[in-house]
Amino acid sequence: MHIQYNVNNNYNRNFQVRQRNLNNSNLESKKLENRTQKYSTNENISFGMGTIKPQKGNNVLAEIISRIVKIGQQEANANSIEKTDNIINEVVKKVTDNSSNFKNEIKKVGSVIENQNLKMSSDNNAPIANIIENNTEVNEIIMPDYSEEYNFFKNLADKAPYKGDWYAKNGMIKAYYHDSGALMQVSERDPKNPKWLNLAFFDKNGKLESGERTYPEIIKRYSFYGNGRLKQAGEYNPTTNKCVKFHSFYEDGTLESIINFDPITKKKLKQTCYLPEGKGIGCIIEYDPITENELKEIVYYSDGKNIKKITDYDTKNFGCTKNEKYYQADGKTLERIIDYNTSEELVIGKVEKMEVFSRVLKDTYYHADGKNIKRLIVYPDFDSSEFDKIQTDYQIINGTNRKIKKMFFCDEALEQTIEYDPTTGHVVKDIEYYDEEIERISEYWPATGNKLKETVYPRGGKAYSFIIDYDSNGNMLKETYYHADGQTIKTIATPDYDQNGNKIIKEIEYCKDGKTIKWILEKEPETEKVLKQTNYESDGKTIKEVIEYS
C-alpha cells in the first residue's frame, strides 16, 4: 500500500545528521523549533491498514514531537540535535510503517526516548502517552482506500491482446491467459527479473477477483468483492511464503478482522474480529506462539466496547477450554465463571488411543455486585460421588451472603433438595425424590435444627404414607399413618404414660373410615414391644376385650 504521508516524503528519507561542531546553541534551539512545523500537515496519516484524519492524528503527532523538541532543547547542542532527530525518525516510522493501532504505537514513544538517553526536566518528564489519553479523538479511524490497488490491477489488463500470450510495454513483460475468449490472468515482470512482480486474476465476466504484488522485502496479495471493494489483504514473506499480516473486510469496506503473526516463527499470535459497519470489536483471539492453539478468546457486547466473555484455553491439553468468564453489561462486573477439567482417557475401538476430554468442573454465578456468589454448581468426579451435579444457592441478607438451598442431581434428575434458614444456617427442609417425584419431606425447627415433621410418600408421590411431628427439642409428638388414598387416617402413635407412670407409645388403629377406633396398642418406647392391646366393638367406643402381654 502506498503511504501518503508528508513527514516521510519531506523528511524521513532525506534526513542527514546535522553538523556536530556547532557553537551557537541558540541556532540549534531554533532549528529544533522549526522541526515541529514539518509535522503539521493537511494530509492523512496512513499506518498499517488504517488512516487518521489530519486534524486529529497529525495534530497529536505534532504535539508529541513538540514535546521531544523541548527535551532536546534542554541540552541545546549538536549531540542533542542528533538524538532528537533519531527519536523523531523512529516515532514517525512506528506510526507509518507496520502499526495497526496508532494510539498503542504512540504510547511506546516513551521507551524510544529512554533508548536515546536524553535527559528530561521536571517540566517535560510526564509520560508522552498522556497526550494520547487527552486526545480520545485519535481513536477515530478512517478505513484505507484501496481503489489505487484495485485500479492498478485493472490497468494491468489494458490493451491485452485477445490472441497471443506476450506483450511488452514500458520495458515490462506481460503474459496473458484467456479461457473461451475471456481474460483470466495477467502477469507482469521486469525482463531482468525471472519472478513475476504483478499478477491479476479475473472471472469470466471480466471482474477483478484478486491480485498480487511482489516487492524485494514483501509480497502483497489482495482479493476483491464484485463491487471493487477490498475483501482481503495479506502480506507474505517472499522467502518462506508465510503470512506476516492479514486483514479481511466486509463488503461495505469496513474492517472484518486482523490477524497478527509472530515476526520470528511466523505463527499466528492474535486475531481481532470487528462488528459490521464499523461498530467496534466483536472478539479477540490470542494464540500460543509455538502450537498456534488458542490461548484466550475475548467476546464483546454489541456495543463493540464492553467485554461480555473471556475464555481461557489449556494449551497443554490441545487447546481444551480451561475456564469461561462472563461479565455484566458494563464489561467489568463479573457475572459468571465456568471452570473445566481436562483429562486423558483410553478409547478402545479399532485402534486403542488416548483422547483428551474436557468437562465442566464448576459453574459459578454472581450477584449484581460481581463479588458474592449467587449460585454454585459443582460436577463431582463420577467415582467420588453418587451425584453428578450439586447446586447451591445463596442470598445476601443484611450484607452477608447466606446459603439458602442445596440441590443434588443424578443423570440430570433431581434427587434431593435441602433448604436452609438464612439467619441461623440450620436446615429447615429436606426433600427426597424418586423418579423426580417427592418421596420424603423432613422439616426442621429453624432456631435449633431439630426435626419438626417428617412426611413420607408412597411411590408415585400422590398420597401420604405417614407423617411424624416433633417438638422443638426433636422429641416425637405424633406419628400419623394413612391409607392408600393419602387422606384417610389408618394409625396414630403418640408418646404417653401407663397407669404406673411408665413411658409408653400409644398407637391407635382406625377402621377404613379413618374415625372409628379399631384397637389401641401400648408399646415400649425403645423396643416397640406390645405391652397391652385393647380391642373395640364396631361402634369404636365399647371395649370388646383387653389383652395384656408379659
Coordinates of N, CA, C and O in Angstrom, one line a residue, residues 389-545:
K389 N -24.2 -33.8 39.9 CA -24.4 -32.3 39.9 C -24.9 -31.9 41.3 O -25.9 -32.4 41.7
I390 N -24.3 -30.9 41.9 CA -24.7 -30.3 43.2 C -24.8 -28.8 43.0 O -23.8 -28.2 42.7
Q391 N -26.0 -28.3 43.2 CA -26.2 -26.9 43.1 C -26.5 -26.2 44.4 O -27.4 -26.7 45.2
T392 N -25.8 -25.1 44.7 CA -26.0 -24.4 46.0 C -26.4 -23.0 45.7 O -25.7 -22.3 44.9
D393 N -27.5 -22.5 46.2 CA -28.0 -21.1 46.0 C -27.7 -20.3 47.3 O -27.8 -20.7 48.4
Y394 N -27.4 -19.0 47.0 CA -27.1 -18.0 48.1 C -27.9 -16.8 48.0 O -28.4 -16.4 46.9
Q395 N -28.1 -16.1 49.1 CA -28.8 -14.9 49.2 C -28.1 -13.9 50.1 O -27.7 -14.3 51.2
I396 N -28.0 -12.6 49.7 CA -27.4 -11.6 50.5 C -28.5 -11.1 51.5 O -29.5 -10.5 51.1
I397 N -28.2 -11.2 52.8 CA -29.1 -10.8 53.9 C -28.3 -9.9 54.8 O -27.3 -10.4 55.4
N398 N -28.7 -8.7 55.0 CA -28.0 -7.7 55.9 C -26.5 -7.7 55.6 O -25.7 -7.6 56.5
G399 N -26.2 -7.7 54.3 CA -24.8 -7.5 53.9 C -24.0 -8.8 53.9 O -22.8 -8.8 53.6
T400 N -24.6 -9.9 54.3 CA -23.9 -11.2 54.4 C -24.5 -12.2 53.4 O -25.7 -12.3 53.3
N401 N -23.6 -12.9 52.7 CA -24.1 -13.9 51.7 C -24.4 -15.2 52.4 O -23.5 -15.8 53.0
R402 N -25.6 -15.6 52.4 CA -26.1 -16.8 53.1 C -26.5 -17.9 52.2 O -27.1 -17.7 51.2
K403 N -26.2 -19.1 52.6 CA -26.7 -20.3 51.9 C -28.2 -20.5 52.2 O -28.6 -20.6 53.3
I404 N -29.0 -20.7 51.1 CA -30.4 -20.9 51.3 C -30.9 -22.2 50.7 O -32.0 -22.7 51.1
K405 N -30.2 -22.8 49.8 CA -30.7 -24.1 49.2 C -29.6 -24.9 48.6 O -28.6 -24.3 48.0
K406 N -29.7 -26.2 48.6 CA -28.8 -27.1 48.0 C -29.6 -28.2 47.3 O -30.5 -28.8 47.9
M407 N -29.2 -28.5 46.0 CA -29.9 -29.4 45.2 C -28.9 -30.5 44.7 O -27.8 -30.1 44.2
F408 N -29.3 -31.7 44.7 CA -28.5 -32.8 44.3 C -29.2 -33.5 43.1 O -30.4 -33.9 43.1
F409 N -28.4 -33.8 42.0 CA -28.9 -34.4 40.8 C -28.1 -35.6 40.4 O -26.9 -35.8 40.8
C410 N -28.8 -36.6 39.8 CA -28.1 -37.7 39.2 C -28.7 -38.0 37.8 O -29.9 -38.1 37.7
D411 N -27.8 -38.0 36.8 CA -28.3 -38.1 35.4 C -29.3 -37.0 35.1 O -30.4 -37.3 34.5
E412 N -29.1 -35.8 35.6 CA -29.9 -34.6 35.4 C -31.3 -34.7 36.1 O -32.1 -33.8 36.0
A413 N -31.6 -35.8 36.8 CA -32.8 -35.9 37.6 C -32.6 -35.4 39.0 O -31.6 -35.8 39.7
L414 N -33.5 -34.6 39.5 CA -33.4 -34.1 40.9 C -33.6 -35.2 41.9 O -34.6 -36.0 41.9
E415 N -32.6 -35.4 42.8 CA -32.6 -36.5 43.8 C -33.0 -36.0 45.2 O -33.6 -36.6 46.0
Q416 N -32.5 -34.8 45.5 CA -32.7 -34.2 46.9 C -32.6 -32.7 46.9 O -31.8 -32.2 46.1
T417 N -33.4 -32.1 47.7 CA -33.3 -30.6 47.9 C -33.2 -30.3 49.4 O -34.1 -30.9 50.2
I418 N -32.2 -29.5 49.8 CA -32.1 -29.1 51.2 C -32.2 -27.6 51.3 O -31.5 -26.9 50.6
E419 N -33.2 -27.1 52.1 CA -33.3 -25.7 52.3 C -32.8 -25.3 53.7 O -33.0 -26.0 54.7
Y420 N -32.2 -24.1 53.7 CA -31.6 -23.6 54.9 C -32.3 -22.3 55.4 O -32.8 -21.5 54.6
D421 N -32.3 -22.1 56.7 CA -32.7 -20.8 57.3 C -31.6 -19.8 57.0 O -30.4 -20.1 57.5
P422 N -31.8 -18.7 56.3 CA -30.7 -17.8 56.0 C -30.1 -17.1 57.2 O -29.0 -16.6 57.2
T423 N -30.9 -17.1 58.3 CA -30.4 -16.4 59.5 C -29.5 -17.3 60.4 O -28.4 -17.0 60.8
T424 N -30.1 -18.5 60.7 CA -29.4 -19.4 61.6 C -28.5 -20.4 60.9 O -27.5 -20.9 61.4
G425 N -28.7 -20.6 59.6 CA -27.9 -21.5 58.8 C -28.4 -23.0 59.0 O -27.8 -23.9 58.4
H426 N -29.4 -23.2 59.8 CA -29.9 -24.6 60.1 C -30.7 -25.1 58.9 O -31.4 -24.3 58.2
V427 N -30.7 -26.4 58.7 CA -31.6 -27.0 57.7 C -33.0 -26.9 58.2 O -33.3 -27.2 59.3
V428 N -33.9 -26.4 57.3 CA -35.3 -26.3 57.6 C -36.2 -27.2 56.9 O -37.3 -27.5 57.3
K429 N -35.7 -27.7 55.7 CA -36.5 -28.7 55.0 C -35.5 -29.6 54.1 O -34.6 -29.0 53.5
D430 N -35.8 -30.9 54.1 CA -35.0 -31.8 53.3 C -36.0 -32.7 52.5 O -36.8 -33.4 53.1
I431 N -36.0 -32.5 51.2 CA -36.9 -33.2 50.3 C -36.1 -34.2 49.5 O -35.1 -33.9 48.8
E432 N -36.6 -35.5 49.6 CA -36.0 -36.6 48.8 C -37.0 -37.0 47.7 O -38.2 -37.0 47.8
Y433 N -36.4 -37.3 46.5 CA -37.2 -37.6 45.3 C -36.9 -39.0 44.8 O -35.9 -39.6 45.0
Y434 N -37.9 -39.6 44.2 CA -37.8 -40.8 43.5 C -38.4 -40.7 42.1 O -39.6 -40.4 42.0
D435 N -37.6 -40.9 41.0 CA -38.1 -40.7 39.7 C -38.7 -39.3 39.5 O -39.8 -39.0 38.9
E436 N -38.0 -38.3 40.2 CA -38.4 -36.9 40.1 C -39.7 -36.5 40.8 O -40.3 -35.5 40.6
E437 N -40.2 -37.5 41.6 CA -41.4 -37.2 42.4 C -41.0 -37.3 43.9 O -40.2 -38.1 44.2
I438 N -41.7 -36.5 44.7 CA -41.4 -36.4 46.1 C -41.6 -37.8 46.8 O -42.7 -38.4 46.6
E439 N -40.6 -38.2 47.5 CA -40.7 -39.5 48.3 C -40.8 -39.2 49.8 O -41.5 -39.9 50.5
R440 N -40.0 -38.2 50.3 CA -40.0 -37.9 51.7 C -39.7 -36.4 51.9 O -38.9 -35.8 51.2
I441 N -40.4 -35.8 52.9 CA -40.1 -34.4 53.3 C -39.8 -34.4 54.8 O -40.7 -34.8 55.6
S442 N -38.6 -33.9 55.1 CA -38.3 -33.7 56.5 C -38.2 -32.3 56.8 O -37.4 -31.5 56.1
E443 N -38.9 -31.8 57.8 CA -38.9 -30.4 58.2 C -38.3 -30.2 59.6 O -38.4 -31.1 60.5
Y444 N -37.6 -29.1 59.8 CA -36.8 -28.9 61.0 C -37.1 -27.5 61.6 O -37.5 -26.6 60.9
W445 N -36.9 -27.4 62.9 CA -37.0 -26.1 63.6 C -35.9 -25.2 63.2 O -34.7 -25.5 63.3
P446 N -36.2 -24.0 62.7 CA -35.1 -23.1 62.2 C -34.2 -22.7 63.3 O -33.0 -22.5 63.1
A447 N -34.7 -22.5 64.5 CA -33.8 -22.0 65.6 C -32.8 -23.0 66.1 O -31.7 -22.7 66.4
T448 N -33.3 -24.3 66.1 CA -32.4 -25.4 66.7 C -31.9 -26.4 65.7 O -30.9 -27.0 65.9
G449 N -32.6 -26.5 64.6 CA -32.2 -27.5 63.6 C -32.8 -28.9 63.9 O -32.5 -29.8 63.2
N450 N -33.5 -29.0 65.0 CA -34.1 -30.3 65.4 C -35.3 -30.6 64.5 O -36.0 -29.7 64.0
K451 N -35.6 -31.9 64.3 CA -36.6 -32.3 63.4 C -38.0 -31.8 63.9 O -38.3 -32.0 65.1
L452 N -38.8 -31.2 63.0 CA -40.1 -30.8 63.3 C -41.2 -31.7 62.7 O -42.2 -32.0 63.4
K453 N -41.0 -32.2 61.5 CA -42.0 -33.0 60.9 C -41.4 -33.8 59.8 O -40.5 -33.4 59.1
E454 N -41.9 -35.1 59.6 CA -41.4 -35.9 58.6 C -42.6 -36.5 57.8 O -43.5 -37.1 58.4
T455 N -42.6 -36.3 56.5 CA -43.7 -36.8 55.7 C -43.1 -37.8 54.6 O -42.2 -37.4 53.9
V456 N -43.6 -39.0 54.6 CA -43.2 -40.0 53.7 C -44.3 -40.3 52.7 O -45.4 -40.6 53.1
Y457 N -44.0 -40.3 51.4 CA -45.0 -40.5 50.4 C -44.8 -41.9 49.8 O -43.6 -42.4 49.7
P458 N -45.8 -42.6 49.4 CA -45.6 -43.9 48.7 C -45.1 -43.6 47.3 O -45.2 -42.4 46.8
R459 N -44.6 -44.5 46.6 CA -44.1 -44.4 45.3 C -45.2 -43.8 44.4 O -46.3 -44.3 44.4
G460 N -44.9 -42.8 43.6 CA -45.9 -42.1 42.8 C -46.1 -40.7 43.3 O -46.5 -39.8 42.6
G461 N -45.9 -40.5 44.7 CA -45.9 -39.1 45.2 C -47.2 -38.5 45.4 O -47.3 -37.3 45.7
K462 N -48.3 -39.2 45.2 CA -49.6 -38.5 45.2 C -50.4 -38.8 46.5 O -51.5 -38.3 46.6
A463 N -49.9 -39.7 47.3 CA -50.6 -40.0 48.6 C -49.6 -40.0 49.7 O -48.5 -40.4 49.6
Y464 N -50.1 -39.7 50.9 CA -49.3 -39.8 52.1 C -49.1 -41.2 52.5 O -49.9 -42.1 52.4
S465 N -47.9 -41.5 53.1 CA -47.7 -42.8 53.7 C -47.8 -42.6 55.3 O -48.5 -43.2 55.9
F466 N -46.9 -41.6 55.8 CA -47.0 -41.3 57.2 C -46.4 -39.9 57.4 O -45.6 -39.4 56.7
I467 N -46.8 -39.3 58.5 CA -46.3 -38.0 59.0 C -45.9 -38.1 60.4 O -46.6 -38.7 61.3
I468 N -44.7 -37.6 60.7 CA -44.2 -37.6 62.1 C -44.0 -36.2 62.5 O -43.3 -35.5 61.9
D469 N -44.6 -35.8 63.6 CA -44.4 -34.4 64.2 C -43.5 -34.5 65.4 O -43.6 -35.4 66.2
Y470 N -42.6 -33.4 65.6 CA -41.7 -33.4 66.7 C -41.8 -32.0 67.4 O -42.3 -31.0 66.9
D471 N -41.4 -32.0 68.7 CA -41.3 -30.8 69.4 C -40.0 -30.1 69.1 O -39.2 -30.5 68.3
S472 N -39.8 -28.9 69.7 CA -38.6 -28.1 69.4 C -37.3 -28.7 69.8 O -36.3 -28.3 69.4
N473 N -37.4 -29.7 70.7 CA -36.2 -30.4 71.1 C -35.9 -31.7 70.3 O -35.0 -32.4 70.6
G474 N -36.8 -31.9 69.3 CA -36.6 -33.1 68.4 C -37.2 -34.3 68.9 O -37.0 -35.4 68.4
N475 N -38.1 -34.2 70.0 CA -38.8 -35.4 70.5 C -40.1 -35.6 69.7 O -40.8 -34.7 69.3
M476 N -40.4 -36.9 69.4 CA -41.5 -37.2 68.6 C -42.8 -36.9 69.4 O -43.0 -37.2 70.6
L477 N -43.7 -36.2 68.7 CA -45.0 -35.8 69.3 C -46.1 -36.7 68.8 O -47.0 -37.2 69.6
K478 N -46.1 -37.0 67.5 CA -47.1 -37.8 66.9 C -46.7 -38.4 65.6 O -46.0 -37.8 64.8
E479 N -47.1 -39.7 65.4 CA -46.9 -40.3 64.1 C -48.3 -40.6 63.5 O -49.1 -41.3 64.2
T480 N -48.5 -40.2 62.3 CA -49.8 -40.4 61.6 C -49.6 -41.2 60.3 O -48.9 -40.7 59.4
Y481 N -50.2 -42.4 60.3 CA -50.1 -43.2 59.1 C -51.5 -43.2 58.3 O -52.5 -43.1 59.0
Y482 N -51.4 -43.2 57.0 CA -52.6 -43.0 56.2 C -52.8 -44.3 55.3 O -51.9 -45.0 55.0
H483 N -54.1 -44.4 54.9 CA -54.5 -45.4 53.9 C -53.9 -45.0 52.6 O -53.4 -43.9 52.4
A484 N -54.1 -45.9 51.6 CA -53.6 -45.6 50.2 C -54.1 -44.4 49.6 O -53.4 -43.8 48.7
D485 N -55.3 -43.9 50.0 CA -55.8 -42.7 49.4 C -55.1 -41.4 49.9 O -55.3 -40.3 49.3
G486 N -54.2 -41.5 50.9 CA -53.4 -40.4 51.4 C -54.2 -39.4 52.2 O -53.7 -38.4 52.6
Q487 N -55.5 -39.7 52.5 CA -56.3 -38.8 53.2 C -56.9 -39.4 54.5 O -57.1 -38.8 55.5
T488 N -57.2 -40.7 54.4 CA -57.9 -41.4 55.5 C -56.9 -41.9 56.5 O -55.9 -42.6 56.1
I489 N -57.0 -41.5 57.7 CA -56.1 -41.9 58.8 C -56.2 -43.4 59.0 O -57.3 -44.0 59.2
K490 N -55.1 -44.1 59.1 CA -55.0 -45.5 59.4 C -54.6 -45.7 60.9 O -55.2 -46.5 61.6
T491 N -53.5 -45.0 61.3 CA -52.9 -45.2 62.6 C -52.3 -43.9 63.1 O -51.8 -43.1 62.3
I492 N -52.5 -43.7 64.4 CA -51.9 -42.5 65.1 C -51.1 -43.0 66.3 O -51.7 -43.7 67.1
A493 N -49.8 -42.7 66.4 CA -49.0 -43.1 67.5 C -48.5 -41.9 68.2 O -48.0 -40.9 67.6
T494 N -48.6 -41.9 69.6 CA -48.2 -40.7 70.4 C -47.4 -41.2 71.6 O -47.7 -42.3 72.1
P495 N -46.5 -40.4 72.2 CA -45.9 -40.8 73.4 C -46.9 -40.6 74.6 O -47.7 -39.7 74.5
D496 N -46.9 -41.5 75.5 CA -47.9 -41.4 76.6 C -47.3 -42.1 77.8 O -46.1 -42.5 77.8
Y497 N -48.1 -42.2 78.9 CA -47.7 -42.9 80.1 C -48.7 -43.9 80.5 O -50.0 -43.7 80.3
D498 N -48.3 -45.1 81.1 CA -49.3 -46.1 81.6 C -49.8 -45.7 82.9 O -49.4 -44.6 83.5
Q499 N -50.6 -46.5 83.5 CA -51.2 -46.2 84.8 C -50.2 -46.2 85.9 O -50.5 -45.6 87.0
N500 N -49.1 -46.7 85.7 CA -48.0 -46.7 86.7 C -47.0 -45.6 86.5 O -46.0 -45.5 87.1
G501 N -47.2 -44.8 85.4 CA -46.4 -43.6 85.2 C -45.2 -43.9 84.3 O -44.2 -43.1 84.1
N502 N -45.2 -45.1 83.7 CA -44.1 -45.5 82.8 C -44.3 -45.0 81.4 O -45.5 -45.0 80.9
K503 N -43.2 -44.6 80.7 CA -43.3 -44.1 79.3 C -43.7 -45.2 78.4 O -43.1 -46.3 78.4
I504 N -44.7 -44.9 77.5 CA -45.1 -45.9 76.5 C -45.4 -45.1 75.2 O -45.4 -43.9 75.2
I505 N -45.6 -45.9 74.2 CA -46.1 -45.4 72.9 C -47.5 -45.9 72.8 O -47.8 -47.1 72.8
K506 N -48.4 -45.0 72.6 CA -49.8 -45.3 72.4 C -50.2 -45.2 70.9 O -50.1 -44.2 70.3
E507 N -50.6 -46.4 70.4 CA -50.9 -46.5 69.0 C -52.3 -46.8 68.7 O -52.8 -47.9 69.2
I508 N -53.0 -45.9 68.0 CA -54.5 -46.1 67.8 C -54.7 -46.5 66.3 O -54.3 -45.8 65.4
E509 N -55.3 -47.7 66.2 CA -55.6 -48.2 64.8 C -57.1 -47.9 64.5 O -58.0 -48.2 65.3
Y510 N -57.4 -47.3 63.3 CA -58.7 -46.9 62.9 C -59.2 -47.8 61.8 O -58.5 -48.5 61.1
C511 N -60.6 -47.8 61.7 CA -61.2 -48.6 60.7 C -61.0 -47.8 59.3 O -60.4 -46.8 59.3
K512 N -61.6 -48.4 58.3 CA -61.4 -47.8 57.0 C -62.0 -46.4 56.8 O -61.6 -45.7 55.9
D513 N -62.9 -46.0 57.7 CA -63.4 -44.7 57.6 C -62.5 -43.6 58.2 O -62.7 -42.4 58.1
G514 N -61.4 -44.1 58.9 CA -60.4 -43.2 59.5 C -60.9 -42.5 60.7 O -60.2 -41.6 61.2
K515 N -62.1 -42.9 61.3 CA -62.6 -42.2 62.5 C -62.9 -43.2 63.6 O -62.7 -42.9 64.8
T516 N -63.4 -44.4 63.2 CA -63.8 -45.4 64.2 C -62.6 -46.2 64.7 O -61.8 -46.7 63.9
I517 N -62.4 -46.2 66.1 CA -61.3 -46.9 66.6 C -61.5 -48.4 66.5 O -62.5 -48.9 66.8
K518 N -60.4 -49.1 66.0 CA -60.5 -50.5 65.9 C -59.8 -51.1 67.1 O -60.3 -52.1 67.7
W519 N -58.6 -50.7 67.4 CA -57.9 -51.1 68.7 C -56.9 -50.1 69.1 O -56.5 -49.2 68.3
I520 N -56.3 -50.2 70.3 CA -55.3 -49.4 70.8 C -54.2 -50.3 71.4 O -54.4 -51.2 72.2
L521 N -53.0 -50.0 70.9 CA -51.8 -50.7 71.4 C -50.9 -49.8 72.3 O -50.8 -48.6 72.0
E522 N -50.4 -50.4 73.3 CA -49.4 -49.7 74.2 C -48.1 -50.5 74.0 O -48.0 -51.7 74.2
K523 N -47.0 -49.7 73.6 CA -45.7 -50.3 73.3 C -44.6 -49.7 74.2 O -44.7 -48.6 74.6
E524 N -43.5 -50.5 74.3 CA -42.3 -50.0 74.9 C -41.7 -49.0 74.0 O -41.6 -49.3 72.8
P525 N -41.2 -47.8 74.4 CA -40.7 -46.8 73.5 C -39.4 -47.3 72.7 O -39.2 -46.9 71.6
E526 N -38.6 -48.0 73.4 CA -37.3 -48.4 72.8 C -37.5 -49.6 71.8 O -37.0 -49.6 70.7
T527 N -38.1 -50.7 72.3 CA -38.2 -51.9 71.6 C -39.5 -52.0 70.7 O -39.5 -52.9 69.9
E528 N -40.5 -51.2 71.0 CA -41.8 -51.2 70.4 C -42.5 -52.5 70.6 O -43.3 -53.0 69.9
K529 N -42.1 -53.2 71.7 CA -42.8 -54.4 72.1 C -44.2 -54.1 72.6 O -44.4 -53.2 73.4
V530 N -45.2 -54.9 72.2 CA -46.5 -54.6 72.6 C -46.7 -55.1 74.0 O -46.4 -56.2 74.4
L531 N -47.2 -54.2 74.9 CA -47.5 -54.5 76.3 C -48.9 -54.7 76.5 O -49.3 -55.5 77.4
K532 N -49.8 -54.1 75.8 CA -51.2 -54.1 76.0 C -52.0 -53.8 74.7 O -51.6 -53.0 74.0
Q533 N -53.1 -54.6 74.5 CA -53.9 -54.4 73.4 C -55.4 -54.3 73.8 O -55.9 -55.2 74.4
T534 N -56.1 -53.2 73.4 CA -57.5 -53.0 73.8 C -58.3 -53.0 72.5 O -58.1 -52.1 71.6
N535 N -59.2 -54.0 72.3 CA -60.0 -54.1 71.1 C -61.4 -53.5 71.4 O -61.9 -53.6 72.5
Y536 N -61.9 -52.9 70.3 CA -63.2 -52.2 70.5 C -64.3 -52.9 69.5 O -64.0 -53.5 68.5
E537 N -65.6 -52.6 70.0 CA -66.7 -53.1 69.2 C -66.8 -52.2 67.9 O -66.0 -51.2 67.8
S538 N -67.7 -52.5 67.1 CA -67.8 -51.8 65.8 C -68.2 -50.3 66.0 O -68.0 -49.5 65.0
D539 N -68.7 -50.0 67.2 CA -69.0 -48.5 67.4 C -67.8 -47.7 67.6 O -67.8 -46.5 67.7
G540 N -66.6 -48.4 67.9 CA -65.4 -47.7 68.2 C -65.3 -47.1 69.6 O -64.3 -46.4 69.9
K541 N -66.3 -47.4 70.4 CA -66.3 -46.8 71.8 C -66.4 -47.9 72.9 O -65.7 -47.8 73.9
T542 N -67.1 -48.9 72.6 CA -67.3 -50.0 73.5 C -66.1 -51.0 73.5 O -65.7 -51.5 72.4
I543 N -65.5 -51.2 74.7 CA -64.3 -52.1 74.7 C -64.8 -53.6 74.6 O -65.8 -54.0 75.3
K544 N -64.2 -54.2 73.7 CA -64.6 -55.6 73.4 C -63.7 -56.6 74.3 O -64.2 -57.5 74.9
E545 N -62.4 -56.3 74.3 CA -61.6 -57.1 75.2 C -60.2 -56.4 75.4 O -59.9 -55.5 74.6

